[in-house]
CSV table of C-alpha atoms in Angstrom, one decimal:
chain,number,residue,atom,x,y,z
A,1,MET,CA,-11.3,0.7,-21.1
A,2,THR,CA,-12.4,4.2,-19.6
A,3,ASP,CA,-10.9,7.4,-20.3
A,4,GLY,CA,-11.4,8.1,-16.3
A,5,LEU,CA,-9.8,6.4,-13.8
A,6,THR,CA,-7.1,4.0,-14.4
A,7,VAL,CA,-5.7,0.7,-12.6
A,8,ASP,CA,-2.5,2.5,-12.1
A,9,GLU,CA,-4.3,5.7,-10.8
A,10,LEU,CA,-5.9,3.2,-7.9
A,11,LEU,CA,-2.7,1.7,-7.0
A,12,PHE,CA,-0.8,5.4,-6.7
A,13,GLY,CA,-3.6,6.5,-4.7
A,14,HIS,CA,-3.4,3.8,-2.5
A,15,ALA,CA,0.6,4.4,-2.2
A,16,THR,CA,-0.1,7.9,-1.6
A,17,GLY,CA,-2.8,7.2,1.0
A,18,THR,CA,-5.3,9.1,-0.6
A,19,LEU,CA,-7.8,6.9,-1.3
A,20,PRO,CA,-11.6,6.4,0.5
A,21,GLU,CA,-12.0,3.4,2.3
A,22,PRO,CA,-13.8,1.3,0.2
A,23,LEU,CA,-11.3,1.8,-2.8
A,24,ASP,CA,-8.5,0.9,-0.6
A,25,LEU,CA,-10.3,-2.5,0.4
A,26,VAL,CA,-10.6,-3.2,-3.6
A,27,VAL,CA,-6.8,-2.3,-4.2
A,28,ARG,CA,-5.8,-4.3,-1.0
A,29,THR,CA,-7.5,-7.3,-2.5
A,30,HIS,CA,-6.2,-7.0,-5.8
A,31,LEU,CA,-2.3,-6.5,-4.4
A,32,ALA,CA,-3.2,-9.9,-2.4
A,33,LEU,CA,-3.9,-11.8,-5.7
A,34,SER,CA,-2.1,-10.3,-8.4
A,35,PRO,CA,2.1,-10.2,-8.4
A,36,GLU,CA,1.8,-8.0,-11.4
A,37,GLY,CA,-0.2,-5.5,-9.4
A,38,ARG,CA,1.9,-5.7,-6.2
A,39,ARG,CA,5.0,-4.8,-8.9
A,40,HIS,CA,3.5,-1.7,-9.8
A,41,TYR,CA,2.8,-0.7,-6.4
A,42,ALA,CA,6.0,-1.4,-5.0
A,43,LEU,CA,7.5,1.3,-7.3
A,44,TYR,CA,4.9,3.8,-5.9
A,45,CYS,CA,5.7,2.8,-2.4
A,46,ALA,CA,9.5,3.2,-3.3
A,47,LEU,CA,8.6,6.8,-4.4
A,48,GLY,CA,7.0,7.6,-1.2
A,49,GLY,CA,9.9,6.0,0.5
A,50,ALA,CA,12.4,8.5,-1.7
A,51,LEU,CA,10.7,11.5,-1.2
A,52,LEU,CA,10.6,11.1,2.5
A,53,GLU,CA,14.3,10.6,2.7
A,54,THR,CA,14.6,13.8,1.1
A,55,ILE,CA,11.8,15.9,3.0
A,56,GLU,CA,12.5,19.1,4.8
A,57,PRO,CA,12.6,17.3,8.7
A,58,ALA,CA,10.5,18.9,11.1
A,59,PRO,CA,12.2,19.1,14.4
A,60,LEU,CA,10.8,16.7,17.4
A,61,ARG,CA,9.9,18.6,20.5
A,62,ALA,CA,12.5,18.0,23.6
A,63,GLY,CA,12.0,15.0,25.1
A,64,ALA,CA,10.6,12.8,22.2
A,65,TRP,CA,13.1,10.1,22.7
A,66,GLU,CA,12.8,9.8,26.4
A,67,ARG,CA,9.1,10.0,25.6
A,68,LEU,CA,9.3,7.2,23.3
A,69,GLU,CA,11.4,5.2,25.1
A,70,ARG,CA,9.1,5.1,28.3
A,71,ALA,CA,6.5,3.7,25.6
A,72,LEU,CA,8.6,1.1,24.6
A,73,ASP,CA,9.1,0.0,28.2
A,74,ALA,CA,5.2,0.0,28.4
A,75,SER,CA,4.5,-1.8,25.0
A,76,GLU,CA,7.3,-4.5,25.3
A,77,PRO,CA,7.2,-6.7,22.0
A,78,ARG,CA,5.2,-9.8,21.9
A,79,ARG,CA,8.1,-11.8,21.1
A,80,ASP,CA,6.0,-14.9,20.0
A,81,GLU,CA,3.9,-12.4,17.7
A,82,ALA,CA,3.4,-14.1,14.5
A,83,PRO,CA,1.0,-12.1,12.8
A,84,ARG,CA,1.1,-14.1,9.2
A,85,ALA,CA,0.3,-17.1,10.9
A,86,ALA,CA,-2.3,-15.7,13.1
A,87,SER,CA,-3.8,-14.2,10.3
A,88,THR,CA,-4.0,-17.5,8.3
A,89,GLY,CA,-7.1,-18.9,10.4
A,90,CYS,CA,-7.9,-22.4,8.9
A,91,LEU,CA,-11.8,-21.6,8.6
A,92,ALA,CA,-10.4,-18.4,6.2
A,93,THR,CA,-8.7,-20.7,3.9
A,94,GLY,CA,-9.4,-18.9,0.5
A,95,VAL,CA,-10.3,-15.6,1.8
A,96,PRO,CA,-7.8,-12.8,0.7
A,97,GLU,CA,-6.3,-11.3,3.8
A,98,PRO,CA,-7.9,-7.9,3.3
A,99,LEU,CA,-11.5,-9.6,3.1
A,100,ARG,CA,-10.7,-11.9,6.4
A,101,PRO,CA,-12.6,-9.1,8.8
A,102,TYR,CA,-15.5,-9.6,6.9
A,103,ALA,CA,-15.4,-13.2,6.4
A,104,PRO,CA,-13.5,-14.4,9.4
A,105,GLU,CA,-15.1,-18.0,9.0
A,106,GLY,CA,-14.8,-18.3,4.9
A,107,PHE,CA,-17.1,-17.2,2.0
A,108,GLU,CA,-19.4,-20.0,2.2
A,109,ARG,CA,-20.7,-19.0,5.7
A,110,LEU,CA,-21.6,-15.6,4.7
A,111,PRO,CA,-25.3,-14.6,4.8
A,112,TRP,CA,-25.8,-14.7,0.9
A,113,ARG,CA,-28.8,-13.1,-0.7
A,114,ASN,CA,-29.9,-14.8,-3.5
A,115,LEU,CA,-31.1,-12.8,-6.4
A,116,GLY,CA,-31.5,-15.1,-9.4
A,117,PRO,CA,-28.5,-15.2,-11.6
A,118,VAL,CA,-26.3,-14.0,-8.5
A,119,MET,CA,-25.8,-14.2,-4.9
A,120,GLU,CA,-24.3,-10.9,-2.9
A,121,PHE,CA,-23.2,-10.1,0.4
A,122,GLU,CA,-22.8,-6.5,1.1
A,123,LEU,CA,-19.7,-5.7,3.4
A,124,PRO,CA,-20.7,-3.5,6.0
A,125,LEU,CA,-18.5,-0.1,5.3
A,126,ALA,CA,-19.1,3.2,7.0
A,127,THR,CA,-18.1,5.4,3.8
A,128,PRO,CA,-21.1,6.8,2.8
A,129,GLY,CA,-21.9,7.0,-1.1
A,130,TYR,CA,-20.0,3.7,-1.7
A,131,ARG,CA,-21.0,0.0,-1.6
A,132,ALA,CA,-19.1,-2.8,-1.7
A,133,ARG,CA,-20.5,-6.3,-2.5
A,134,LEU,CA,-19.3,-9.5,-2.7
A,135,ILE,CA,-20.9,-11.3,-5.8
A,136,ARG,CA,-21.0,-15.1,-6.8
A,137,LEU,CA,-22.0,-16.1,-10.3
A,138,LYS,CA,-22.3,-19.4,-11.4
A,139,ALA,CA,-20.7,-20.8,-14.7
A,140,GLY,CA,-22.4,-19.4,-17.6
A,141,LYS,CA,-24.8,-17.0,-15.6
A,142,GLY,CA,-24.7,-13.1,-16.4
A,143,ILE,CA,-25.6,-9.8,-14.9
A,144,PRO,CA,-28.3,-8.0,-16.6
A,145,ARG,CA,-26.6,-5.6,-18.9
A,146,HIS,CA,-26.1,-2.5,-17.0
A,147,THR,CA,-24.3,0.6,-17.5
A,148,HIS,CA,-22.7,2.9,-14.3
A,149,ARG,CA,-23.7,6.5,-13.2
A,150,GLY,CA,-20.0,6.4,-11.2
A,151,HIS,CA,-17.5,3.9,-11.2
A,152,GLU,CA,-17.6,0.5,-10.5
A,153,ILE,CA,-14.1,-1.5,-9.4
A,154,THR,CA,-14.2,-5.0,-9.3
A,155,VAL,CA,-11.6,-7.4,-8.4
A,156,VAL,CA,-12.0,-11.1,-9.3
A,157,ILE,CA,-11.2,-13.3,-6.2
A,158,GLU,CA,-12.0,-16.7,-8.0
A,159,GLY,CA,-12.8,-18.2,-11.1
A,160,SER,CA,-13.2,-15.7,-14.2
A,161,PHE,CA,-15.8,-13.5,-15.8
A,162,HIS,CA,-16.0,-11.8,-19.4
A,163,ASP,CA,-17.8,-8.6,-20.8
A,164,VAL,CA,-17.1,-6.0,-23.6
A,165,GLN,CA,-13.5,-5.3,-22.2
A,166,GLY,CA,-12.4,-8.7,-22.2
A,167,VAL,CA,-11.9,-11.9,-19.8
A,168,HIS,CA,-11.1,-11.2,-16.3
A,169,ARG,CA,-9.3,-13.6,-14.3
A,170,ARG,CA,-8.6,-14.2,-10.5
A,171,GLY,CA,-6.7,-11.1,-9.3
A,172,ASP,CA,-7.8,-8.8,-12.2
A,173,LEU,CA,-9.1,-5.4,-11.2
A,174,VAL,CA,-11.5,-4.1,-13.8
A,175,ILE,CA,-13.0,-0.5,-14.1
A,176,ALA,CA,-16.1,0.2,-15.3
A,177,ASP,CA,-17.9,3.7,-15.7
A,178,ALA,CA,-20.7,5.4,-17.7
A,179,THR,CA,-18.9,4.6,-20.8
A,180,VAL,CA,-19.1,1.0,-20.3
A,181,ASP,CA,-22.2,-0.7,-21.1
A,182,HIS,CA,-22.1,-4.3,-20.2
A,183,SER,CA,-23.4,-7.6,-19.1
A,184,PRO,CA,-20.6,-9.8,-17.3
A,185,VAL,CA,-20.8,-13.3,-18.0
A,186,ALA,CA,-19.1,-15.9,-15.9
A,187,ASP,CA,-17.0,-18.3,-17.7
A,188,GLU,CA,-16.5,-20.7,-14.6
A,189,ASP,CA,-17.9,-20.2,-11.1
A,190,CYS,CA,-17.1,-17.0,-10.3
A,191,LEU,CA,-16.8,-14.7,-6.6
A,192,CYS,CA,-15.8,-10.9,-7.3
A,193,LEU,CA,-15.7,-8.1,-5.0
A,194,ALA,CA,-17.4,-4.9,-6.8
A,195,VAL,CA,-17.2,-1.4,-5.4
A,196,THR,CA,-19.5,0.9,-6.5
A,197,ASP,CA,-19.6,4.8,-5.8
A,198,ALA,CA,-22.9,5.4,-7.3
A,199,PRO,CA,-25.7,3.2,-8.1
A,200,LEU,CA,-25.7,1.2,-11.4
A,201,LYS,CA,-28.1,1.7,-13.9
A,202,LEU,CA,-30.1,-1.3,-15.8
A,203,THR,CA,-30.1,-0.7,-19.4
A,204,GLY,CA,-31.6,-3.8,-20.8
A,205,PRO,CA,-35.1,-4.0,-21.8
A,206,ILE,CA,-35.8,-6.4,-18.7
A,207,GLY,CA,-33.0,-4.6,-16.7
A,208,ARG,CA,-35.3,-1.6,-16.5
A,209,LEU,CA,-38.1,-3.7,-14.9
A,210,LEU,CA,-35.5,-5.1,-12.6
A,211,ASN,CA,-33.8,-1.9,-11.8
A,212,PRO,CA,-35.9,-1.3,-8.4
A,213,LEU,CA,-35.6,-4.8,-7.2
A,214,LEU,CA,-32.0,-5.8,-8.0
A,215,ARG,CA,-29.9,-2.9,-6.5
A,216,ILE,CA,-27.0,-3.9,-8.3
B,1,MET,CA,29.6,5.3,14.1
B,2,THR,CA,30.8,6.0,17.6
B,3,ALA,CA,34.2,4.0,19.0
B,4,ALA,CA,32.1,2.6,21.5
B,5,GLU,CA,29.5,1.1,18.8
B,6,ALA,CA,32.7,0.1,16.3
B,7,SER,CA,33.5,-2.1,19.1
B,8,SER,CA,30.3,-3.4,20.3
B,9,PRO,CA,30.5,-7.3,20.4
B,10,ILE,CA,26.8,-7.4,19.0
B,11,ARG,CA,27.9,-5.7,15.8
B,12,VAL,CA,30.6,-8.0,15.2
B,13,ARG,CA,28.3,-11.1,16.2
B,14,LEU,CA,25.3,-9.9,14.0
B,15,ALA,CA,28.0,-8.9,10.9
B,16,GLY,CA,29.1,-12.5,11.1
B,17,LEU,CA,25.4,-13.6,10.8
B,18,ALA,CA,24.5,-12.1,7.8
B,19,THR,CA,22.5,-14.3,5.6
B,20,PRO,CA,24.1,-15.5,2.2
B,21,ARG,CA,21.3,-13.8,0.6
B,22,SER,CA,21.9,-10.6,1.9
B,23,ARG,CA,25.7,-11.1,1.7
B,24,ARG,CA,25.1,-11.7,-2.3
B,25,LEU,CA,22.8,-8.6,-2.3
B,26,THR,CA,25.8,-6.2,-1.0
B,27,GLY,CA,28.2,-7.7,-3.3
B,28,ARG,CA,26.1,-7.0,-6.3
B,29,MET,CA,25.2,-3.3,-5.2
B,30,ALA,CA,29.0,-3.1,-4.3
B,31,GLY,CA,30.2,-4.1,-7.7
B,32,LYS,CA,27.5,-2.3,-9.9
B,33,ARG,CA,27.3,1.1,-8.1
B,34,GLY,CA,31.1,1.3,-6.8
B,35,ALA,CA,31.4,1.5,-2.6
B,36,GLY,CA,31.3,5.1,-2.7
B,37,SER,CA,27.4,5.8,-2.9
B,38,ASN,CA,25.9,7.6,0.0
B,39,GLU,CA,22.6,6.2,-0.2
B,40,GLU,CA,23.7,2.9,-0.5
B,41,SER,CA,26.0,3.0,2.6
B,42,GLY,CA,23.1,5.2,4.4
B,43,GLU,CA,20.9,2.3,3.8
B,44,ARG,CA,23.0,-0.6,4.6
B,45,ALA,CA,23.6,1.2,8.0
B,46,ARG,CA,20.0,1.8,8.5
B,47,ILE,CA,19.4,-2.1,7.7
B,48,ARG,CA,21.7,-2.9,10.0
B,49,ASP,CA,20.2,-0.7,12.9
B,50,LEU,CA,17.1,-2.4,12.2
B,51,ALA,CA,18.4,-5.9,12.4
B,52,LEU,CA,19.9,-5.0,15.6
B,53,VAL,CA,16.4,-3.7,17.2
B,54,ALA,CA,14.9,-6.8,15.9
B,55,ASN,CA,17.7,-9.4,17.4
B,56,THR,CA,18.8,-7.9,20.3
B,57,ARG,CA,16.3,-4.9,20.8
B,58,ASP,CA,19.2,-2.4,20.9
B,59,ARG,CA,17.9,0.8,21.8
B,60,GLU,CA,20.9,2.8,20.6
B,61,ALA,CA,20.5,1.5,17.0
B,62,PHE,CA,16.7,2.3,17.4
B,63,ARG,CA,17.8,6.1,18.5
B,64,ARG,CA,19.7,6.2,15.5
B,65,LEU,CA,16.8,5.5,13.1
B,66,PHE,CA,14.4,7.7,15.3
B,67,GLU,CA,17.2,10.7,15.1
B,68,HIS,CA,17.2,10.2,11.2
B,69,TYR,CA,13.8,9.4,10.3
B,70,GLY,CA,11.3,10.9,13.2
B,71,PRO,CA,11.7,14.4,12.1
B,72,ARG,CA,11.0,13.3,8.8
B,73,VAL,CA,7.8,11.1,9.5
B,74,LYS,CA,6.7,14.4,11.6
B,75,ALA,CA,7.4,16.2,8.5
B,76,TYR,CA,5.1,14.1,6.5
B,77,LEU,CA,2.4,14.1,8.8
B,78,ARG,CA,2.6,18.0,9.0
B,79,ARG,CA,2.6,18.3,5.3
B,80,LEU,CA,-0.6,16.3,5.1
B,81,GLY,CA,-2.3,18.7,7.5
B,82,VAL,CA,-1.8,16.9,10.8
B,83,ASP,CA,-1.7,19.5,13.5
B,84,ASP,CA,1.8,20.0,15.4
B,85,ASP,CA,0.5,18.2,18.6
B,86,ALA,CA,-1.1,15.1,16.6
B,87,ALA,CA,2.0,14.9,14.5
B,88,GLU,CA,4.2,14.5,17.7
B,89,ASP,CA,1.9,11.8,18.9
B,90,LEU,CA,1.3,9.8,16.0
B,91,THR,CA,5.2,9.6,15.0
B,92,GLN,CA,5.8,8.2,18.5
B,93,GLU,CA,3.2,5.6,17.4
B,94,VAL,CA,4.8,5.2,14.0
B,95,PHE,CA,8.3,4.2,16.2
B,96,VAL,CA,6.4,2.3,18.5
B,97,SER,CA,5.2,0.1,15.6
B,98,ILE,CA,8.7,0.2,13.9
B,99,TRP,CA,9.9,-1.1,17.4
B,100,ARG,CA,7.7,-3.9,17.8
B,101,ARG,CA,7.8,-5.1,14.0
B,102,ALA,CA,11.4,-4.7,13.3
B,103,ALA,CA,11.6,-8.3,12.7
B,104,GLN,CA,9.2,-8.1,9.9
B,105,PHE,CA,11.1,-5.8,7.8
B,106,ASP,CA,12.7,-7.6,5.2
B,107,ALA,CA,15.3,-5.6,3.0
B,108,THR,CA,14.7,-7.8,-0.1
B,109,LYS,CA,11.2,-6.5,-0.3
B,110,ALA,CA,11.6,-2.5,0.3
B,111,SER,CA,13.8,0.1,1.6
B,112,VAL,CA,14.0,1.1,5.2
B,113,SER,CA,12.3,4.7,4.2
B,114,THR,CA,10.0,3.0,2.1
B,115,TRP,CA,8.7,0.7,4.9
B,116,ILE,CA,8.8,3.7,7.2
B,117,PHE,CA,6.9,5.8,4.7
B,118,THR,CA,4.0,3.0,4.6
B,119,ILE,CA,3.6,2.4,8.0
B,120,ALA,CA,3.4,6.4,8.7
B,121,ARG,CA,0.9,6.2,5.7
B,122,ASN,CA,-1.4,3.6,7.5
B,123,LYS,CA,-0.8,5.3,11.1
B,124,ARG,CA,-2.2,8.4,9.7
B,125,ILE,CA,-5.2,6.6,7.9
B,126,ASP,CA,-6.1,4.3,10.9
B,127,ALA,CA,-6.4,7.5,13.0
B,128,LEU,CA,-8.3,9.2,10.3
B,129,ARG,CA,-10.4,6.1,10.6
B,130,ARG,CA,-10.7,5.3,13.9
B,131,ASP,CA,-13.3,2.4,15.1
B,132,ARG,CA,-12.5,0.3,11.7
B,133,PRO,CA,-10.3,-2.3,11.3
B,134,ALA,CA,-6.3,-1.5,11.4
B,135,THR,CA,-4.5,-1.5,8.2
B,136,ALA,CA,-1.4,-0.8,9.7
B,137,GLU,CA,-0.5,-4.1,11.3
B,138,THR,CA,-1.1,-6.0,8.1
B,139,GLU,CA,0.5,-3.7,5.5
B,140,GLU,CA,3.7,-6.1,4.9
B,141,LEU,CA,1.6,-8.3,3.3
B,142,GLU,CA,1.3,-6.1,0.4
B,143,PHE,CA,5.0,-6.5,-0.5
B,144,GLU,CA,5.0,-10.4,-0.6
B,145,VAL,CA,5.8,-10.3,-4.0
B,146,ASP,CA,6.2,-14.3,-4.3
B,147,PRO,CA,6.2,-16.5,-1.4
B,148,ALA,CA,9.5,-18.0,-2.8
B,149,PRO,CA,12.6,-16.2,-3.6
B,150,ARG,CA,13.2,-16.0,-7.3
B,151,GLY,CA,17.2,-15.4,-7.4
B,152,ASP,CA,18.0,-12.6,-9.3
B,153,ALA,CA,14.2,-11.2,-9.4
B,154,VAL,CA,14.6,-10.4,-5.4
B,155,ALA,CA,17.9,-8.3,-5.6
B,156,GLU,CA,16.1,-6.7,-8.6
B,157,LEU,CA,13.3,-5.5,-6.3
B,158,ASN,CA,15.4,-4.4,-3.8
B,159,GLN,CA,17.7,-2.6,-6.1
B,160,MET,CA,14.4,-0.7,-7.3
B,161,ASN,CA,14.6,1.6,-3.9
B,162,PHE,CA,18.1,2.8,-4.9
B,163,ARG,CA,17.2,3.5,-8.6
B,164,VAL,CA,13.9,5.0,-7.8
B,165,MET,CA,15.8,7.5,-5.6
B,166,ARG,CA,18.5,8.2,-7.9
B,167,ALA,CA,15.6,8.5,-10.8
B,168,VAL,CA,13.8,11.2,-8.4
B,169,GLU,CA,16.8,13.0,-8.1
B,170,THR,CA,17.4,13.5,-12.1
B,171,LEU,CA,13.6,14.9,-12.6
B,172,PRO,CA,12.8,18.3,-13.5
B,173,GLU,CA,12.0,20.5,-10.2
B,174,GLU,CA,8.5,20.8,-11.4
B,175,GLN,CA,8.1,17.1,-11.6
B,176,LYS,CA,9.5,16.6,-8.3
B,177,LYS,CA,7.0,19.5,-6.9
B,178,LEU,CA,4.0,17.9,-8.1
B,179,LEU,CA,5.0,14.2,-6.8
B,180,LYS,CA,5.6,15.8,-3.6
B,181,ILE,CA,2.2,17.4,-3.9
B,182,PHE,CA,0.3,13.9,-4.5
B,183,TYR,CA,2.2,12.2,-1.6
B,184,PHE,CA,2.6,14.8,1.1
B,185,GLU,CA,-0.7,16.8,0.6
B,186,GLU,CA,-4.1,15.6,1.7
B,187,LYS,CA,-6.0,17.3,-1.1
B,188,PRO,CA,-8.2,16.1,-3.8
B,189,HIS,CA,-7.0,16.4,-7.5
B,190,SER,CA,-9.3,19.2,-8.0
B,191,ALA,CA,-7.8,21.6,-5.4
B,192,ILE,CA,-4.1,20.4,-6.4
B,193,ALA,CA,-5.5,21.6,-10.2
B,194,ALA,CA,-6.5,24.7,-8.6
B,195,GLU,CA,-3.4,25.5,-6.3
B,196,LEU,CA,-1.1,25.1,-9.5
B,197,GLY,CA,-3.7,27.3,-11.4
B,198,LEU,CA,-4.0,24.4,-14.1
B,199,PRO,CA,-7.0,22.3,-15.5
B,200,LEU,CA,-7.6,19.0,-13.7
B,201,GLY,CA,-6.6,17.2,-16.8
B,202,THR,CA,-3.3,18.8,-17.1
B,203,VAL,CA,-2.3,18.1,-13.8
B,204,LYS,CA,-3.3,14.5,-14.7
B,205,SER,CA,-1.5,14.2,-17.4
B,206,ARG,CA,1.5,15.9,-16.1
B,207,LEU,CA,1.4,13.3,-13.1
B,208,ARG,CA,1.1,10.5,-15.5
B,209,LEU,CA,4.4,11.9,-17.7
B,210,ALA,CA,6.5,12.2,-14.3
B,211,LEU,CA,5.4,8.5,-13.6
B,212,ALA,CA,6.2,7.3,-17.1
B,213,LYS,CA,9.3,9.3,-17.3
B,214,LEU,CA,10.3,7.4,-13.7
B,215,ARG,CA,9.1,4.1,-15.2
B,216,ALA,CA,11.3,4.8,-18.4
B,217,MET,CA,14.2,5.4,-16.0
B,218,LEU,CA,14.1,2.3,-13.9
B,219,GLY,CA,13.6,-0.1,-17.1
B,220,GLU,CA,10.0,-0.6,-16.5
B,221,ASP,CA,7.9,-1.9,-19.8
B,222,ARG,CA,4.6,-0.9,-18.8
B,223,THR,CA,1.9,-2.1,-21.2
């Protein structure tokens, strides 16, 4: 655990629409995989709905309805539109919906970078200061011990790993910050999405040497 | 409801088409809370209107939804700092989305106001993040609590929206105000703290307190 950011705070931030884009991505991936997460998130959305119901209304301009009707005429719905079916491309089987734009042909087809114990693929995000990476660890392999200059928010997509905070399984959201010095080890082949808001800092004796090379 | 609407053959036909699940749900609500709850009868009318939009592209039903929620969506956007022109435009976009996606609304997963809240929230985010893959069109996936209906648990989740509404009403003014700031004002937490003249830690702990209180009222056990 950390005394700073909590999972609940991230879910709340996502519900209120105030998270930076990379954190939204990691929370949406968590929601796609975790019924427990969805249950808590649903409460925060319901709260937003309840507050919307009680907000002091702001009158719309005269003619707003007529303008809307013209827009409806111009964009008749595609009745055959089936977003759920459409978003389940068979190539992307196993890719949680929020990550499909980044891995449209499945995780296997991504241009992974081989970094020894880990393979990684950096998602092209445009938010300065953040990095979002898919990380693969073979069963029994670990990431060199490190701590964090900022936050590292990880969601387990497949498999499981453990560190000082416990065992983390598919769908779990794991928050680490400067108070967490860990060396995650995969219990089974493991695929995670990790978002960092500052570079990690390797702390082990070998890690310090690897620091400039690994960039994890 | 006007006389013309009341006698509409479409309304009668649709009422007859209510799914067994939604009938059961309505029965449960009425049994639990009595038929007199304003929120619930208002919500039922809105669910019916959305169903009319989805099934028969009923513009009168859609207009009722627009008249109720349009000014609320605009107010929400204005409070988030969107200027008047842009708020007017975004409100239009939100309702075009509602019109197009009405069939995706699922009353067992969210209330109408919750659904519209998430659409408005995402439209604004997408407007801020132009040139990125849109999030708004996939939002409903986040409400998929379980692919298969789970008996009473489904009704329970739907009930949650009314319970949240009632619970918010019973919160002290100060906590209600704090929640509104978090939902309706685009500010870093530190700016919220400065505005309230409180240390950041205090604001965060007050927020946690308000949320914990809500959860307690809703009988949520959070470990």
